Amino acid sequence: MLVANEGALEELRRFGRMLSGFKRPEPGALRAALSRAGRFLKVRPEVPKEAVVAVDGSCQTVGTTYPYYLALIQAVALRLPPSSPAYMEHRIFSPLFSEERKGLESRATDLQNVQVVAENRISELMAQAELSAAVRAAVEEKQGLILLDGGFIHFRARGGVLFKQLVEHAAESGSLVIGVIEEISSRSLEETVTGLWEGNSLPYDREILYGCLEPDEVFVVPAPLRKDEAIGTVFARFSAHPQPVALDFPASREEEVLSKLGALRALTPHDGRGIPAVIDIADRYVRLSAAEVEQMVTAAVPAGLREMFLKPHRLRRPV
């Protein structure tokens, strides 16, 4: 039953009215415009001939208010079919580590900003843990597909040297690194549809591509529209759902990646959301639950110190 809250409901109606004004060109016109810039390709499922390694990470926090919390991070590079133990990495973050806090506060300008800096630091550590696991897999696995859960810009910005090492090790071992982007938020195609969109708004790629690709079809972003000259991208619709995903890869290896799209299609459930199932398997494998982390903190940190530093005061409210 909907709780009577007319103020909140009116705000949501205002949001709904705003979206109702959204006018989008017909998919046929969008496809024609995109075809003049890049390539649409049909992809047939093909049984993968090489090992597939899916990389993912998980993070849980204990405590809430800066600096009184910790974040436990773990990442996995999971090989399928399995033939060796999974490559696992762990990191811990807390502003209660004096060196960590000094680093955060030297990059922040006020209390509000230091919280944002701390969140960015957690994101950085997560990316580094995932890349460390991926590098270990790239060294051991030959001629495999290494799938990252996220785009290359994200990993390069937060992983730096590790990202470079991953790409180099993969190239040496004949493996391919592909970043799978589930939520498209880029704006690389707007130039191709200039003149089709009403008003002055500039569409993001998701608005252009939603329902524009046929099932089992990809759109190859041409070099002049790449978000970075070293990063190639294809948008792929590998399921029945009309929202595509994006695949990043080293631009210099585009033809190799295009030859592997059939394997990625075969790994993607047609009734899913369009990403290879191995990424979901890695997600379940690595996921940390809040209860699990609470138990580990209880085992590792004395009770008195947990009460002083990590337990939020609001948890002591009467029920």
PDB file of N, CA, C and O in Angstrom, residues 62 70 96 293-311 316:
ATOM      1  N   VAL A  62      32.577  -1.548   7.744  1.00  0.00           N
ATOM      2  CA  VAL A  62      32.109  -1.658   9.123  1.00  0.00           C
ATOM      3  C   VAL A  62      32.362  -0.310   9.767  1.00  0.00           C
ATOM      4  O   VAL A  62      33.484   0.206   9.711  1.00  0.00           O
ATOM      5  N   LEU A  70      36.086   0.933   8.619  1.00  0.00           N
ATOM      6  CA  LEU A  70      37.047   0.216   7.779  1.00  0.00           C
ATOM      7  C   LEU A  70      36.305  -0.323   6.570  1.00  0.00           C
ATOM      8  O   LEU A  70      35.090  -0.515   6.602  1.00  0.00           O
ATOM      9  N   LEU A  96      41.656   5.169  10.085  1.00  0.00           N
ATOM     10  CA  LEU A  96      42.287   5.003  11.396  1.00  0.00           C
ATOM     11  C   LEU A  96      43.762   4.607  11.263  1.00  0.00           C
ATOM     12  O   LEU A  96      44.528   4.759  12.217  1.00  0.00           O
ATOM     13  N   VAL A 293      31.573 -10.186   7.121  1.00  0.00           N
ATOM     14  CA  VAL A 293      32.635  -9.248   7.509  1.00  0.00           C
ATOM     15  C   VAL A 293      32.516  -8.901   8.994  1.00  0.00           C
ATOM     16  O   VAL A 293      33.531  -8.795   9.707  1.00  0.00           O
ATOM     17  N   GLU A 294      31.294  -8.724   9.481  1.00  0.00           N
ATOM     18  CA  GLU A 294      31.106  -8.466  10.924  1.00  0.00           C
ATOM     19  C   GLU A 294      31.717  -9.591  11.746  1.00  0.00           C
ATOM     20  O   GLU A 294      32.365  -9.363  12.772  1.00  0.00           O
ATOM     21  N   GLN A 295      31.501 -10.826  11.318  1.00  0.00           N
ATOM     22  CA  GLN A 295      32.050 -11.978  12.047  1.00  0.00           C
ATOM     23  C   GLN A 295      33.583 -11.956  12.034  1.00  0.00           C
ATOM     24  O   GLN A 295      34.230 -12.231  13.055  1.00  0.00           O
ATOM     25  N   MET A 296      34.156 -11.617  10.885  1.00  0.00           N
ATOM     26  CA  MET A 296      35.616 -11.591  10.800  1.00  0.00           C
ATOM     27  C   MET A 296      36.191 -10.461  11.645  1.00  0.00           C
ATOM     28  O   MET A 296      37.229 -10.619  12.300  1.00  0.00           O
ATOM     29  N   VAL A 297      35.512  -9.317  11.660  1.00  0.00           N
ATOM     30  CA  VAL A 297      35.971  -8.200  12.502  1.00  0.00           C
ATOM     31  C   VAL A 297      35.889  -8.599  13.971  1.00  0.00           C
ATOM     32  O   VAL A 297      36.798  -8.311  14.766  1.00  0.00           O
ATOM     33  N   THR A 298      34.818  -9.294  14.342  1.00  0.00           N
ATOM     34  CA  THR A 298      34.676  -9.757  15.723  1.00  0.00           C
ATOM     35  C   THR A 298      35.822 -10.692  16.111  1.00  0.00           C
ATOM     36  O   THR A 298      36.337 -10.656  17.234  1.00  0.00           O
ATOM     37  N   ALA A 299      36.239 -11.526  15.153  1.00  0.00           N
ATOM     38  CA  ALA A 299      37.324 -12.474  15.432  1.00  0.00           C
ATOM     39  C   ALA A 299      38.687 -11.796  15.500  1.00  0.00           C
ATOM     40  O   ALA A 299      39.586 -12.285  16.188  1.00  0.00           O
ATOM     41  N   ALA A 300      38.827 -10.664  14.801  1.00  0.00           N
ATOM     42  CA  ALA A 300      40.160 -10.075  14.662  1.00  0.00           C
ATOM     43  C   ALA A 300      40.404  -8.853  15.541  1.00  0.00           C
ATOM     44  O   ALA A 300      41.559  -8.510  15.818  1.00  0.00           O
ATOM     45  N   VAL A 301      39.335  -8.159  15.967  1.00  0.00           N
ATOM     46  CA  VAL A 301      39.496  -6.889  16.693  1.00  0.00           C
ATOM     47  C   VAL A 301      38.890  -7.037  18.094  1.00  0.00           C
ATOM     48  O   VAL A 301      37.727  -7.441  18.218  1.00  0.00           O
ATOM     49  N   PRO A 302      39.641  -6.730  19.149  1.00  0.00           N
ATOM     50  CA  PRO A 302      39.105  -6.849  20.516  1.00  0.00           C
ATOM     51  C   PRO A 302      37.807  -6.058  20.698  1.00  0.00           C
ATOM     52  O   PRO A 302      37.636  -4.973  20.125  1.00  0.00           O
ATOM     53  N   ALA A 303      36.912  -6.602  21.547  1.00  0.00           N
ATOM     54  CA  ALA A 303      35.568  -6.040  21.701  1.00  0.00           C
ATOM     55  C   ALA A 303      35.591  -4.568  22.117  1.00  0.00           C
ATOM     56  O   ALA A 303      34.848  -3.741  21.587  1.00  0.00           O
ATOM     57  N   GLY A 304      36.443  -4.230  23.079  1.00  0.00           N
ATOM     58  CA  GLY A 304      36.480  -2.851  23.555  1.00  0.00           C
ATOM     59  C   GLY A 304      36.862  -1.869  22.468  1.00  0.00           C
ATOM     60  O   GLY A 304      36.318  -0.765  22.372  1.00  0.00           O
ATOM     61  N   LEU A 305      37.805  -2.259  21.614  1.00  0.00           N
ATOM     62  CA  LEU A 305      38.237  -1.386  20.521  1.00  0.00           C
ATOM     63  C   LEU A 305      37.180  -1.282  19.423  1.00  0.00           C
ATOM     64  O   LEU A 305      37.019  -0.236  18.797  1.00  0.00           O
ATOM     65  N   ARG A 306      36.441  -2.373  19.214  1.00  0.00           N
ATOM     66  CA  ARG A 306      35.329  -2.308  18.252  1.00  0.00           C
ATOM     67  C   ARG A 306      34.277  -1.305  18.727  1.00  0.00           C
ATOM     68  O   ARG A 306      33.764  -0.505  17.938  1.00  0.00           O
ATOM     69  N   GLU A 307      33.990  -1.359  20.017  1.00  0.00           N
ATOM     70  CA  GLU A 307      32.989  -0.440  20.562  1.00  0.00           C
ATOM     71  C   GLU A 307      33.456   1.011  20.435  1.00  0.00           C
ATOM     72  O   GLU A 307      32.682   1.904  20.092  1.00  0.00           O
ATOM     73  N   MET A 308      34.718   1.252  20.712  1.00  0.00           N
ATOM     74  CA  MET A 308      35.230   2.633  20.700  1.00  0.00           C
ATOM     75  C   MET A 308      35.345   3.196  19.284  1.00  0.00           C
ATOM     76  O   MET A 308      34.968   4.342  19.020  1.00  0.00           O
ATOM     77  N   PHE A 309      35.847   2.371  18.363  1.00  0.00           N
ATOM     78  CA  PHE A 309      36.215   2.929  17.055  1.00  0.00           C
ATOM     79  C   PHE A 309      35.246   2.625  15.913  1.00  0.00           C
ATOM     80  O   PHE A 309      35.184   3.381  14.951  1.00  0.00           O
ATOM     81  N   LEU A 310      34.516   1.530  15.997  1.00  0.00           N
ATOM     82  CA  LEU A 310      33.786   1.095  14.805  1.00  0.00           C
ATOM     83  C   LEU A 310      32.269   1.040  14.954  1.00  0.00           C
ATOM     84  O   LEU A 310      31.550   1.097  13.959  1.00  0.00           O
ATOM     85  N   LYS A 311      31.763   0.907  16.165  1.00  0.00           N
ATOM     86  CA  LYS A 311      30.317   0.725  16.298  1.00  0.00           C
ATOM     87  C   LYS A 311      29.586   2.063  16.195  1.00  0.00           C
ATOM     88  O   LYS A 311      29.799   2.958  17.017  1.00  0.00           O
ATOM     89  N   ARG A 316      22.829   1.859  18.917  1.00  0.00           N
ATOM     90  CA  ARG A 316      22.463   1.703  20.327  1.00  0.00           C
ATOM     91  C   ARG A 316      21.090   2.314  20.620  1.00  0.00           C
ATOM     92  O   ARG A 316      20.679   2.385  21.770  1.00  0.00           O
TER      93      ARG A 316
END
